[in-house]
């Protein structure tokens, strides 16, 4: 049956009224937000930069806009205009307004604005993770790989503007249905824009290619496709590791219903780039290494980590009976209870868990030692020798214990935390501490006298100390490597004996020794490399029998073993070793990451990725491990029962 003209007039009229009502609802909201944006810019709460920073940010934005072939008028950190595309650096002062949280970036279609959190722009903290420079060849410089990463983010947000703005005129933190697909579409857009930029020479003078060349030793001139692959994958592989430590509410492991993980997205981009393989075999090997590194980091998200995010750099962490205690650079003490660590939460912001601040007024004083004792709480020793304890959510000074500690700063050795006792090693002496008391102090020379030297001239040394219950195991090394271990007990009285281990055969005697207690049995495991280019191997040692090979691991850098040593292609060696729970051994590798060896299954696998960053690894008596680094803004907590 044919519809009457009056019917269609009613339909069209009703639609027009709906559009008008929608516009009337949106217009006041837009005007209000536009005025608020102007206020934020005027007060400097959005877009405040130094002149040097302003030049760099403008350069990055303008190149991105040109690569994306956008012709609209542009406002960069200036007062907004209603017909322009805007770019702003933001921080926590404007988060509620912009919806752009720490370590993030968003496109606001209502204001036609890209908001970038400042932590993504010139992150100076990269040089201090682990307490030392992790990029000594670029010390005190900006990192070009972060600028390339930021350009990729800018192009991604411009992809949302170009592809998705028409889908909704409203600003919302979750703008689009099927937003995961929209994120991937914006990724492809950013790659295509990057390709155009390199083919047009927009990025030919970028610092990233010089940084790539300095890191890999590749001096050959690269064509535009090679330069794009080198710049993007080098930058992404660097960021995949640094995002595990930088300030921000998300890491390279983070994903949700709307956002795929960093590694998943970059590997999709890498698959597209792989269609244009270079004729340069050295470049191809580095590209393959960068891809392997990205996949390695992305695989860690399946291990069940809970991510803890701090607004300030973390100086130390320790487990007690009730949870995890953290101390940041401002002496704020944070405590996350076990029940929250066990909720399988993907991400925890630490600010609600702050207990208070340690009363140290000297801004030059830092945390130098942290340990925890069973039923005694967590102890914090400053570099200027102020000692505090944190127990049952309360702080107090420890004058008695402090008076018994040597004024020299020391290394702390502990079992799973909270420990029944610790050894505080301040060579040439060490102290045994239980509860609030130093129960014994001894000179190392006296203890090492129990180990047989092969000659009067041989210098015996010690390494990582393992503490199991009240017994301490101290590996002893001579001129030709490991010879055995000292066993130190303090109950009922101080006593030392030496156990010689059979180290015959083709093993790495300079490797690191870990000790595990399985029931009443003590087991000895040596981790090392027979040669610089061989696999990492775990051997089980015995007093009488020859060593047995138990497991091997091939570092990612093995793929570059035929190439010259470079800043990216460094030697992999064992930096540290730690046993826990009578079942697991953590092996920290310089140039790779942290391995977990299971003494029951003889399996070995990577569980964290650090490359050059020195990690902090602590384990709890509840079967939990935490990974971080000095001056990191993140901690990753993992239940060992899941692995």
Coordinates of C-alpha atoms in Angstrom, one line a residue:
X1 CA 0.0 0.0 0.0
X2 CA 1.4 3.4 -1.0
X3 CA 2.3 5.8 1.8
X4 CA 0.6 9.3 1.7
X5 CA 2.5 12.5 1.3
X6 CA 1.4 13.5 4.7
X7 CA 3.0 10.3 6.1
X8 CA 6.4 11.1 4.6
X9 CA 6.1 14.7 5.8
X10 CA 5.6 13.5 9.4
X11 CA 8.5 11.1 9.1
X12 CA 10.9 13.7 7.7
X13 CA 9.6 16.3 10.1
X14 CA 10.1 14.0 13.1
X15 CA 13.7 13.2 11.9
X16 CA 14.5 16.9 11.6
X17 CA 13.1 17.6 15.1
X18 CA 15.3 14.7 16.5
X19 CA 18.4 16.1 14.8
X20 CA 17.6 19.6 16.1
X21 CA 17.1 18.3 19.6
X22 CA 20.4 16.4 19.3
X23 CA 22.2 19.6 18.2
X24 CA 20.6 21.6 21.0
X25 CA 21.9 19.0 23.5
X26 CA 25.4 18.9 22.1
X27 CA 25.9 22.6 21.5
X28 CA 25.9 23.8 25.1
X29 CA 28.2 20.9 26.1
X30 CA 30.6 21.7 23.3
X31 CA 30.6 25.4 24.3
X32 CA 31.2 24.6 27.9
X33 CA 34.1 22.2 27.1
X34 CA 35.6 24.7 24.6
X35 CA 35.6 27.4 27.3
X36 CA 37.2 25.0 29.8
X37 CA 39.9 24.1 27.3
X38 CA 40.7 27.8 26.8
X39 CA 41.0 28.2 30.6
X40 CA 43.4 25.2 30.9
X41 CA 45.6 26.5 28.1
X42 CA 45.6 30.1 29.5
X43 CA 46.6 28.9 33.0
X44 CA 49.3 26.6 31.6
X45 CA 47.6 23.5 33.0
X46 CA 47.6 22.2 29.4
X47 CA 50.4 22.8 27.0
X48 CA 53.0 24.4 29.2
X49 CA 56.4 23.7 27.6
X50 CA 59.9 25.2 27.6
X51 CA 60.9 26.9 24.4
X52 CA 63.2 24.0 23.5
X53 CA 60.4 21.5 24.2
X54 CA 57.9 23.5 22.2
X55 CA 60.2 23.5 19.1
X56 CA 60.6 19.7 19.3
X57 CA 56.9 19.0 19.9
X58 CA 55.9 21.3 17.0
X59 CA 58.4 19.6 14.7
X60 CA 57.0 16.1 15.6
X61 CA 53.4 17.2 15.1
X62 CA 53.9 19.0 11.9
X63 CA 55.8 16.1 10.4
X64 CA 53.0 13.7 11.4
X65 CA 50.3 16.1 10.0
X66 CA 52.2 16.3 6.7
X67 CA 52.7 12.5 6.5
X68 CA 48.9 12.1 7.1
X69 CA 48.3 14.7 4.3
X70 CA 46.0 16.8 6.6
X71 CA 45.4 20.3 5.2
X72 CA 43.4 21.8 8.1
X73 CA 44.6 24.7 10.2
X74 CA 46.6 23.5 13.2
X75 CA 46.9 24.7 16.8
X76 CA 49.8 23.3 18.8
X77 CA 49.6 24.0 22.6
X78 CA 47.9 27.3 21.9
X79 CA 44.5 28.8 22.5
X80 CA 41.8 26.7 20.7
X81 CA 39.8 27.9 17.7
X82 CA 36.6 26.3 16.6
X83 CA 37.8 25.4 13.0
X84 CA 41.2 24.0 13.9
X85 CA 42.8 20.6 14.6
X86 CA 44.5 20.8 18.1
X87 CA 47.4 19.1 19.7
X88 CA 48.2 19.4 23.4
X89 CA 50.6 17.9 25.9
X90 CA 48.8 17.2 29.1
X91 CA 49.4 15.9 32.6
X92 CA 47.5 14.9 35.7
X93 CA 46.1 18.4 36.3
X94 CA 43.7 18.0 33.4
X95 CA 43.1 14.3 33.3
X96 CA 39.4 14.5 34.3
X97 CA 38.8 17.0 31.5
X98 CA 40.8 15.4 28.7
X99 CA 40.3 11.7 29.6
X100 CA 44.0 11.3 28.9
X101 CA 45.6 9.5 31.7
X102 CA 49.3 9.0 32.5
X103 CA 51.2 7.2 29.7
X104 CA 48.3 7.6 27.3
X105 CA 47.0 9.5 24.3
X106 CA 43.4 10.2 23.1
X107 CA 41.6 11.9 20.2
X108 CA 38.7 14.1 21.3
X109 CA 36.3 14.4 18.3
X110 CA 34.1 17.0 19.9
X111 CA 37.0 19.4 20.4
X112 CA 38.9 18.0 17.4
X113 CA 41.9 17.7 19.6
X114 CA 44.7 15.1 20.2
X115 CA 45.8 15.0 23.8
X116 CA 49.2 13.4 24.6
X117 CA 50.3 12.8 28.2
X118 CA 53.7 14.4 28.9
X119 CA 55.2 11.1 30.1
X120 CA 55.3 10.0 26.5
X121 CA 57.3 13.1 25.5
X122 CA 61.0 13.1 26.3
X123 CA 60.9 10.5 29.1
X124 CA 64.1 11.4 30.9
X125 CA 63.8 8.7 33.4
X126 CA 64.9 6.0 30.9
X127 CA 68.5 6.6 31.8
X128 CA 68.1 5.7 35.5
X129 CA 66.2 2.4 35.7
X130 CA 68.1 -0.1 37.7
X131 CA 70.1 2.7 39.4
X132 CA 72.5 3.1 36.5
X133 CA 72.4 4.3 32.9
X134 CA 70.9 1.6 30.7
X135 CA 71.9 3.4 27.6
X136 CA 75.4 4.7 28.4
X137 CA 76.2 5.4 24.7
X138 CA 73.4 8.0 24.7
X139 CA 73.7 9.2 28.2
X140 CA 72.2 12.7 28.9
X141 CA 70.6 12.8 25.5
X142 CA 67.0 12.6 24.3
X143 CA 66.1 9.1 22.9
X144 CA 65.2 9.3 19.3
X145 CA 63.3 6.0 19.5
X146 CA 60.9 7.6 21.9
X147 CA 60.3 10.4 19.3
X148 CA 59.5 7.8 16.6
X149 CA 57.2 6.0 19.0
X150 CA 55.4 9.4 19.7
X151 CA 55.1 10.0 16.0
X152 CA 53.4 6.6 15.6
X153 CA 51.0 7.6 18.4
X154 CA 50.2 10.9 16.8
X155 CA 49.5 9.2 13.5
X156 CA 47.4 6.6 15.2
X157 CA 45.2 9.4 16.8
X158 CA 45.0 11.1 13.4
X159 CA 43.8 7.7 12.1
X160 CA 40.9 7.9 14.5
X161 CA 40.1 11.4 13.3
X162 CA 40.2 10.5 9.7
X163 CA 38.4 7.1 9.9
X164 CA 36.1 7.3 12.9
X165 CA 35.2 10.9 13.7
X166 CA 32.0 10.8 11.8
X167 CA 30.7 7.8 13.8
X168 CA 30.0 9.9 16.8
X169 CA 30.0 13.7 17.6
X170 CA 30.2 13.1 21.3
X171 CA 33.3 12.9 23.5
X172 CA 33.4 9.7 25.4
X173 CA 36.2 7.6 26.9
X174 CA 34.8 4.7 25.0
X175 CA 33.7 6.3 21.8
X176 CA 33.0 3.5 19.4
X177 CA 31.3 0.1 19.3
X178 CA 33.7 -2.6 18.0
X179 CA 36.5 -0.2 19.3
X180 CA 39.1 -3.0 19.2
X181 CA 38.7 -3.2 15.4
X182 CA 38.9 0.6 15.3
X183 CA 42.2 0.6 17.2
X184 CA 43.6 -1.9 14.7
X185 CA 42.3 0.2 11.8
X186 CA 44.0 3.3 13.2
X187 CA 47.2 1.3 13.5
X188 CA 47.2 0.4 9.8
X189 CA 46.4 4.1 9.0
X190 CA 49.5 5.2 11.0
X191 CA 51.7 2.7 9.2
X192 CA 50.5 3.8 5.8
X193 CA 51.1 7.5 6.8
X194 CA 54.6 6.6 8.1
X195 CA 55.3 4.9 4.7
X196 CA 54.3 8.0 2.8
X197 CA 56.5 10.1 5.1
X198 CA 59.6 8.0 4.5
X199 CA 59.0 7.8 0.8
X200 CA 58.6 11.6 0.7
X201 CA 61.8 12.1 2.8
X202 CA 59.9 13.7 5.7
X203 CA 61.8 11.6 8.2
X204 CA 65.2 11.2 6.3
X205 CA 66.9 13.7 8.7
X206 CA 65.3 12.2 11.8
X207 CA 67.7 11.3 14.6
X208 CA 66.3 7.8 14.8
X209 CA 68.3 6.5 11.9
X210 CA 71.5 7.8 13.5
X211 CA 70.5 6.2 16.7
X212 CA 69.7 2.9 15.0
X213 CA 73.1 3.0 13.2
X214 CA 74.9 3.7 16.5
X215 CA 73.1 0.9 18.2
X216 CA 73.6 -1.8 15.5
X217 CA 76.8 -0.7 13.7
X218 CA 74.9 -0.7 10.4
X219 CA 76.4 2.2 8.4
X220 CA 74.9 1.3 5.0
X221 CA 72.6 3.8 3.4
X222 CA 69.0 2.4 3.6
X223 CA 66.2 2.9 1.1
X224 CA 62.9 4.3 2.3
X225 CA 61.4 0.9 3.0
X226 CA 64.5 -0.3 4.9
X227 CA 64.6 2.9 6.9
X228 CA 61.0 2.6 7.8
X229 CA 61.4 -1.0 9.0
X230 CA 64.6 -0.2 10.9
X231 CA 63.1 2.9 12.6
X232 CA 59.8 1.4 13.5
X233 CA 60.9 -2.0 14.8
X234 CA 64.0 -0.7 16.5
X235 CA 61.9 1.9 18.3
X236 CA 59.0 -0.5 19.1
X237 CA 61.4 -3.2 20.5
X238 CA 63.1 -0.6 22.7
X239 CA 59.7 0.7 23.9
X240 CA 58.4 -2.8 24.6
X241 CA 61.0 -3.1 27.4
X242 CA 60.9 0.5 28.7
X243 CA 57.1 0.5 29.0
X244 CA 57.6 -2.2 31.7
X245 CA 59.2 0.5 33.8
X246 CA 58.1 4.0 32.7
X247 CA 55.4 6.2 34.3
X248 CA 51.9 5.4 33.2
X249 CA 48.7 3.5 33.9
X250 CA 49.4 0.9 31.1
X251 CA 52.5 -1.1 30.1
X252 CA 53.4 -3.1 27.0
X253 CA 51.6 -6.1 28.6
X254 CA 48.3 -4.2 29.1
X255 CA 45.2 -5.1 27.0
X256 CA 41.4 -4.8 27.5
X257 CA 38.3 -5.3 25.5
X258 CA 38.9 -2.2 23.5
X259 CA 42.7 -2.2 23.2
X260 CA 44.9 -5.0 22.0
X261 CA 48.3 -5.3 23.7
X262 CA 51.2 -3.3 22.5
X263 CA 53.0 -6.4 21.2
X264 CA 50.0 -7.7 19.3
X265 CA 49.6 -4.4 17.5
X266 CA 53.2 -3.9 16.7
X267 CA 53.6 -7.5 15.4
X268 CA 50.7 -6.9 13.0
X269 CA 52.6 -3.9 11.7
X270 CA 55.8 -6.0 11.5
X271 CA 53.9 -8.6 9.4
X272 CA 53.0 -5.9 6.9
X273 CA 56.6 -4.6 6.8
X274 CA 58.0 -8.2 6.4
X275 CA 56.5 -8.3 2.9
X276 CA 59.4 -6.0 1.8
X277 CA 62.5 -7.9 2.9
X278 CA 65.8 -6.0 2.6
X279 CA 68.7 -7.2 0.5
X280 CA 70.9 -6.3 3.5
X281 CA 71.5 -9.6 5.4
X282 CA 72.7 -7.8 8.5
X283 CA 69.6 -5.6 8.6
X284 CA 67.4 -8.6 8.1
X285 CA 69.0 -10.3 11.2
X286 CA 68.4 -7.3 13.3
X287 CA 64.8 -6.9 12.1
X288 CA 64.3 -10.6 13.0
X289 CA 65.8 -10.0 16.5
X290 CA 63.6 -6.9 17.1
X291 CA 60.5 -9.0 16.1
X292 CA 61.6 -11.8 18.5
X293 CA 62.0 -9.4 21.3
X294 CA 58.6 -7.9 20.7
X295 CA 57.0 -11.4 20.7
X296 CA 58.9 -12.3 23.9
X297 CA 57.6 -9.3 25.8
X298 CA 54.1 -9.8 24.5
X299 CA 54.1 -13.5 25.7
X300 CA 54.6 -12.4 29.3
X301 CA 51.0 -11.1 29.5
X302 CA 49.9 -14.8 29.7
X303 CA 51.7 -15.3 33.0
X304 CA 49.0 -13.7 35.1
X305 CA 50.8 -10.6 36.3
X306 CA 49.2 -7.9 38.4
X307 CA 50.7 -4.5 37.4
X308 CA 51.2 -1.9 40.1
X309 CA 51.6 1.7 38.9
X310 CA 53.2 4.4 41.0
X311 CA 53.1 8.2 40.3
X312 CA 56.7 8.5 41.6
X313 CA 59.8 6.5 41.1
X314 CA 60.0 3.4 43.3
X315 CA 63.2 3.0 45.4
X316 CA 62.5 -0.3 47.1
X317 CA 60.0 -3.1 47.7
X318 CA 59.6 -5.9 50.3
X319 CA 57.0 -8.5 51.3
X320 CA 55.7 -8.9 54.8
X321 CA 53.1 -11.3 56.2
X322 CA 50.3 -9.1 55.0
X323 CA 51.3 -8.0 51.6
X324 CA 53.8 -5.9 49.6
X325 CA 55.4 -2.7 50.9
X326 CA 56.8 -0.1 48.5
X327 CA 58.8 3.1 49.1
X328 CA 59.0 5.8 46.5
X329 CA 61.6 8.5 46.0
X330 CA 59.6 11.0 48.2
X331 CA 59.6 8.5 51.1
X332 CA 56.0 7.7 50.7
X333 CA 55.3 4.2 52.1
X334 CA 52.7 2.1 50.2
X335 CA 51.2 -1.2 51.3
X336 CA 49.1 -3.5 49.0
X337 CA 47.5 -6.3 51.0
X338 CA 47.7 -9.9 50.0
X339 CA 44.0 -10.1 49.3
X340 CA 44.3 -7.4 46.6
X341 CA 47.4 -9.0 45.1
X342 CA 45.4 -12.2 44.8
X343 CA 42.3 -10.8 43.1
X344 CA 43.7 -11.4 39.6
X345 CA 43.4 -7.6 39.0
X346 CA 45.1 -6.6 35.7
X347 CA 46.2 -3.2 37.0
X348 CA 46.4 -1.5 40.4
X349 CA 47.0 2.2 40.9
X350 CA 49.1 2.7 44.1
X351 CA 48.0 6.1 45.3
X352 CA 45.0 4.7 47.3
X353 CA 47.4 2.4 49.2
X354 CA 49.7 5.1 50.6
X355 CA 50.1 4.7 54.4
X356 CA 52.1 8.0 54.9
X357 CA 55.5 9.5 54.5
X358 CA 58.7 8.6 56.4
X359 CA 59.8 11.8 58.2
X360 CA 63.1 12.4 56.4
X361 CA 63.5 16.1 55.5
X362 CA 66.9 15.9 53.8
X363 CA 66.1 15.9 50.1
X364 CA 69.5 14.5 49.3
X365 CA 68.9 11.3 51.4
X366 CA 67.7 8.2 49.6
X367 CA 66.7 4.7 50.5
X368 CA 69.7 2.4 50.3
X369 CA 68.6 -0.8 52.0
X370 CA 65.3 -2.5 52.6
X371 CA 64.5 -5.8 54.2
X372 CA 61.7 -7.6 56.0
X373 CA 61.8 -10.0 59.0
X374 CA 59.3 -12.5 60.1
X375 CA 56.9 -10.9 62.7
X376 CA 59.1 -7.8 62.6
X377 CA 57.9 -5.8 59.6
X378 CA 59.8 -4.0 56.9
X379 CA 63.0 -2.1 57.6
X380 CA 64.2 0.9 55.7
X381 CA 67.8 2.3 56.0
X382 CA 68.6 5.6 54.3
X383 CA 71.9 6.3 52.7
X384 CA 72.6 8.7 55.6
X385 CA 71.9 5.9 58.1
X386 CA 68.4 6.7 59.4
X387 CA 66.6 3.4 60.2
X388 CA 62.8 3.0 60.3
X389 CA 60.5 0.0 60.5
X390 CA 57.0 -0.3 59.0
X391 CA 54.9 -2.9 60.8
X392 CA 51.1 -3.3 61.0
X393 CA 50.6 0.0 59.0
X394 CA 52.7 2.0 61.5
X395 CA 56.2 3.7 61.2
X396 CA 58.8 3.9 63.9
X397 CA 62.5 4.7 64.2
X398 CA 64.8 1.8 65.3
X399 CA 67.5 3.5 67.4
X400 CA 68.6 0.3 69.1
X401 CA 69.2 -1.7 65.9
X402 CA 70.6 1.3 64.1
X403 CA 73.3 1.7 66.8
X404 CA 74.3 -1.9 66.2
X405 CA 74.7 -1.6 62.4
X406 CA 78.0 -0.8 60.8
X407 CA 77.9 2.7 59.3
X408 CA 79.0 1.2 55.9
X409 CA 76.2 0.6 53.5
X410 CA 75.8 -3.1 52.8
X411 CA 74.2 -5.8 50.6
X412 CA 71.2 -7.6 52.0
X413 CA 70.7 -11.4 51.6
X414 CA 67.4 -12.9 52.5
X415 CA 65.3 -16.0 52.0
X416 CA 61.6 -15.8 50.9
X417 CA 60.1 -12.7 52.6
X418 CA 59.4 -12.1 55.4
X419 CA 62.6 -14.0 56.4
X420 CA 63.5 -15.5 59.8
X421 CA 66.8 -13.8 59.5
X422 CA 69.0 -11.8 57.0
X423 CA 72.7 -11.4 56.4
X424 CA 73.9 -7.9 56.0
X425 CA 77.2 -8.1 54.1
X426 CA 79.4 -5.0 54.5
X427 CA 82.8 -6.5 53.5
X428 CA 85.2 -7.2 55.3
X429 CA 82.5 -8.2 57.9
X430 CA 78.9 -9.4 57.8
X431 CA 76.1 -9.3 60.4
X432 CA 73.3 -11.8 61.0
X433 CA 70.0 -10.0 62.0
X434 CA 67.0 -11.7 63.5
X435 CA 63.9 -9.7 64.6
X436 CA 65.2 -6.4 65.9
X437 CA 68.6 -7.7 66.9
X438 CA 72.0 -8.2 65.4
X439 CA 72.8 -11.6 66.8
X440 CA 76.2 -12.1 65.3
X441 CA 79.0 -10.2 63.5
X442 CA 81.9 -11.9 61.9
X443 CA 84.9 -11.2 59.6
X444 CA 84.8 -12.9 56.2
X445 CA 88.5 -13.8 56.6
X446 CA 87.6 -15.9 59.6
X447 CA 84.8 -17.7 57.8
X448 CA 86.7 -18.3 54.5
X449 CA 89.4 -19.9 56.5
X450 CA 87.2 -23.0 56.6
X451 CA 87.5 -23.4 52.8
X452 CA 90.6 -25.1 51.5
X453 CA 92.7 -22.9 49.1
X454 CA 94.8 -24.7 46.5
X455 CA 97.8 -22.5 47.4
X456 CA 98.7 -19.8 49.9
X457 CA 98.5 -17.3 47.1
X458 CA 94.9 -18.2 46.0
X459 CA 92.3 -15.6 46.8
X460 CA 89.0 -17.1 47.7
X461 CA 85.8 -15.0 47.0
X462 CA 82.1 -15.4 47.6
X463 CA 79.0 -14.7 45.6
X464 CA 75.2 -14.7 46.1
X465 CA 74.2 -16.1 49.5
X466 CA 71.3 -18.4 49.8
X467 CA 69.4 -18.5 53.1
X468 CA 67.1 -21.5 54.0
X469 CA 65.5 -21.3 57.4
X470 CA 68.3 -20.5 59.8
X471 CA 71.1 -21.8 57.5
X472 CA 73.1 -19.7 55.1
X473 CA 74.9 -21.2 52.1
X474 CA 77.9 -19.1 50.8
X475 CA 79.4 -20.3 47.4
X476 CA 83.2 -20.1 47.4
X477 CA 85.3 -19.5 44.3
X478 CA 89.0 -19.9 43.8
X479 CA 91.3 -19.1 40.9
X480 CA 89.7 -21.7 38.7
X481 CA 86.1 -21.1 39.7
X482 CA 83.6 -22.7 42.1
X483 CA 85.0 -25.1 44.6
X484 CA 82.2 -25.6 47.1
X485 CA 80.0 -23.8 49.6
X486 CA 80.2 -22.7 53.2
X487 CA 77.3 -23.7 55.4
X488 CA 76.7 -21.2 58.2
X489 CA 74.3 -21.9 61.0
X490 CA 73.4 -19.6 64.0
X491 CA 71.3 -22.1 66.0
X492 CA 72.0 -23.0 68.7
X493 CA 75.4 -21.3 68.2
X494 CA 77.4 -19.8 65.4
X495 CA 79.0 -22.6 63.3
X496 CA 80.7 -22.9 59.9
X497 CA 81.5 -25.9 57.8
X498 CA 82.7 -26.3 54.2
X499 CA 81.2 -28.7 51.6
X500 CA 83.3 -29.4 48.5
X501 CA 81.3 -29.9 45.3
X502 CA 82.3 -32.1 42.3
X503 CA 82.9 -29.6 39.5
X504 CA 84.7 -31.9 37.1
X505 CA 83.7 -32.0 33.4
X506 CA 82.7 -29.5 30.7
X507 CA 80.8 -26.9 32.9
X508 CA 81.1 -23.2 33.6
X509 CA 82.9 -23.1 37.0
X510 CA 82.6 -19.3 37.0
X511 CA 78.8 -19.6 36.8
X512 CA 76.3 -18.8 39.6
X513 CA 75.3 -21.4 42.3
X514 CA 71.8 -21.7 43.7
X515 CA 70.7 -24.0 46.5
X516 CA 67.3 -25.6 47.1
X517 CA 65.9 -27.6 50.0
X518 CA 63.6 -30.4 48.9
X519 CA 62.3 -32.1 52.1
X520 CA 65.4 -32.9 54.0
X521 CA 67.6 -33.0 50.9
X522 CA 69.9 -30.1 49.9
X523 CA 70.3 -29.7 46.1
X524 CA 72.9 -27.6 44.3
X525 CA 72.4 -26.1 40.9
X526 CA 75.0 -24.2 38.8
X527 CA 73.8 -21.9 36.0
X528 CA 76.3 -20.6 33.4
X529 CA 77.7 -20.7 29.8
X530 CA 80.7 -22.8 28.7
X531 CA 81.5 -20.2 26.1
X532 CA 80.2 -16.7 25.2
X533 CA 78.2 -18.1 22.2
X534 CA 76.8 -21.2 23.9
X535 CA 73.4 -21.7 25.5
X536 CA 72.7 -20.9 29.1
X537 CA 72.9 -24.2 30.9
X538 CA 71.7 -25.5 34.3
X539 CA 73.7 -28.3 35.9
X540 CA 73.0 -30.2 39.1
X541 CA 76.1 -30.6 41.3
X542 CA 76.8 -33.2 43.9
X543 CA 79.5 -33.9 46.5
X544 CA 80.6 -37.1 44.8
X545 CA 79.0 -37.6 41.4
X546 CA 79.8 -35.7 38.2
X547 CA 77.7 -32.7 37.3
X548 CA 74.4 -33.5 35.3
X549 CA 73.0 -31.2 32.6
X550 CA 69.4 -30.4 33.5
X551 CA 68.2 -27.7 31.2
X552 CA 69.3 -25.2 28.5
X553 CA 68.1 -21.9 27.2
X554 CA 69.0 -20.0 24.0
X555 CA 69.1 -16.2 24.5
X556 CA 67.4 -14.1 21.9
X557 CA 70.7 -12.5 21.0
X558 CA 72.0 -15.9 19.7
X559 CA 70.4 -14.9 16.4
X560 CA 73.0 -12.1 16.1
X561 CA 76.0 -14.2 17.3
X562 CA 77.7 -14.2 13.8
X563 CA 77.6 -10.3 13.7
X564 CA 79.9 -7.8 15.3
X565 CA 79.4 -6.8 18.9
X566 CA 77.3 -3.6 19.1
X567 CA 75.3 -1.7 21.6
X568 CA 72.3 -3.9 20.7
X569 CA 74.3 -7.1 20.1
X570 CA 76.0 -7.4 23.5
X571 CA 77.3 -10.5 25.3
X572 CA 74.7 -12.4 27.4
X573 CA 75.9 -13.5 30.8
X574 CA 74.4 -14.5 34.1
X575 CA 74.0 -11.5 36.4
X576 CA 72.3 -13.0 39.4
X577 CA 70.6 -16.1 40.7
X578 CA 67.9 -16.7 43.3
X579 CA 66.1 -19.8 44.6
X580 CA 62.7 -19.8 46.2
X581 CA 60.2 -22.2 47.8
X582 CA 62.4 -25.3 47.4
X583 CA 61.2 -25.6 43.8
X584 CA 62.1 -22.6 41.6
X585 CA 65.3 -20.8 40.6
X586 CA 65.3 -17.3 39.0
X587 CA 68.2 -16.6 36.7
X588 CA 68.8 -13.0 35.7
X589 CA 70.6 -12.6 32.3
X590 CA 72.4 -9.4 31.2
X591 CA 71.3 -8.7 27.6
X592 CA 68.1 -10.9 27.9
X593 CA 65.8 -11.2 30.8
X594 CA 64.8 -13.3 33.8
X595 CA 64.4 -17.1 33.5
X596 CA 62.4 -19.4 35.8
X597 CA 63.9 -22.9 36.2
X598 CA 61.7 -25.6 37.8
X599 CA 63.8 -28.2 39.6
X600 CA 61.0 -30.8 39.5
X601 CA 60.1 -30.6 35.8
X602 CA 63.6 -29.4 34.7
X603 CA 61.9 -26.8 32.5
X604 CA 63.3 -23.3 31.9
X605 CA 61.5 -20.4 30.5
X606 CA 61.6 -16.6 30.4
X607 CA 59.2 -14.8 32.8
X608 CA 60.4 -11.2 32.5
X609 CA 62.4 -9.1 30.0
X610 CA 64.9 -6.5 31.1
X611 CA 67.8 -6.5 28.5
X612 CA 70.3 -4.1 30.1
X613 CA 68.1 -3.0 33.1
X614 CA 69.2 -4.6 36.4
X615 CA 66.0 -6.1 37.9
X616 CA 64.9 -6.3 41.5
X617 CA 63.4 -9.8 42.2
X618 CA 61.8 -10.6 45.5
X619 CA 59.9 -13.6 46.6
X620 CA 57.3 -14.2 49.4
X621 CA 56.7 -17.1 51.7
X622 CA 53.1 -17.1 50.2
X623 CA 54.5 -18.2 46.8
X624 CA 54.5 -14.9 45.0
X625 CA 57.3 -13.1 43.1
X626 CA 57.6 -9.4 42.3
X627 CA 59.7 -7.8 39.6
X628 CA 60.7 -4.2 39.3
X629 CA 63.9 -2.0 39.1
X630 CA 65.3 0.9 41.0
X631 CA 63.6 4.1 39.9
X632 CA 60.9 2.2 38.0
X633 CA 57.3 3.3 38.2
X634 CA 55.9 -0.2 37.9
X635 CA 56.0 -3.5 39.8
X636 CA 54.8 -6.8 38.3
X637 CA 53.5 -9.4 40.8
X638 CA 53.1 -13.0 39.8
X639 CA 51.8 -16.1 41.7
X640 CA 54.3 -18.9 41.3
X641 CA 51.6 -21.5 41.5
X642 CA 50.4 -20.5 38.0
X643 CA 53.7 -21.4 36.4

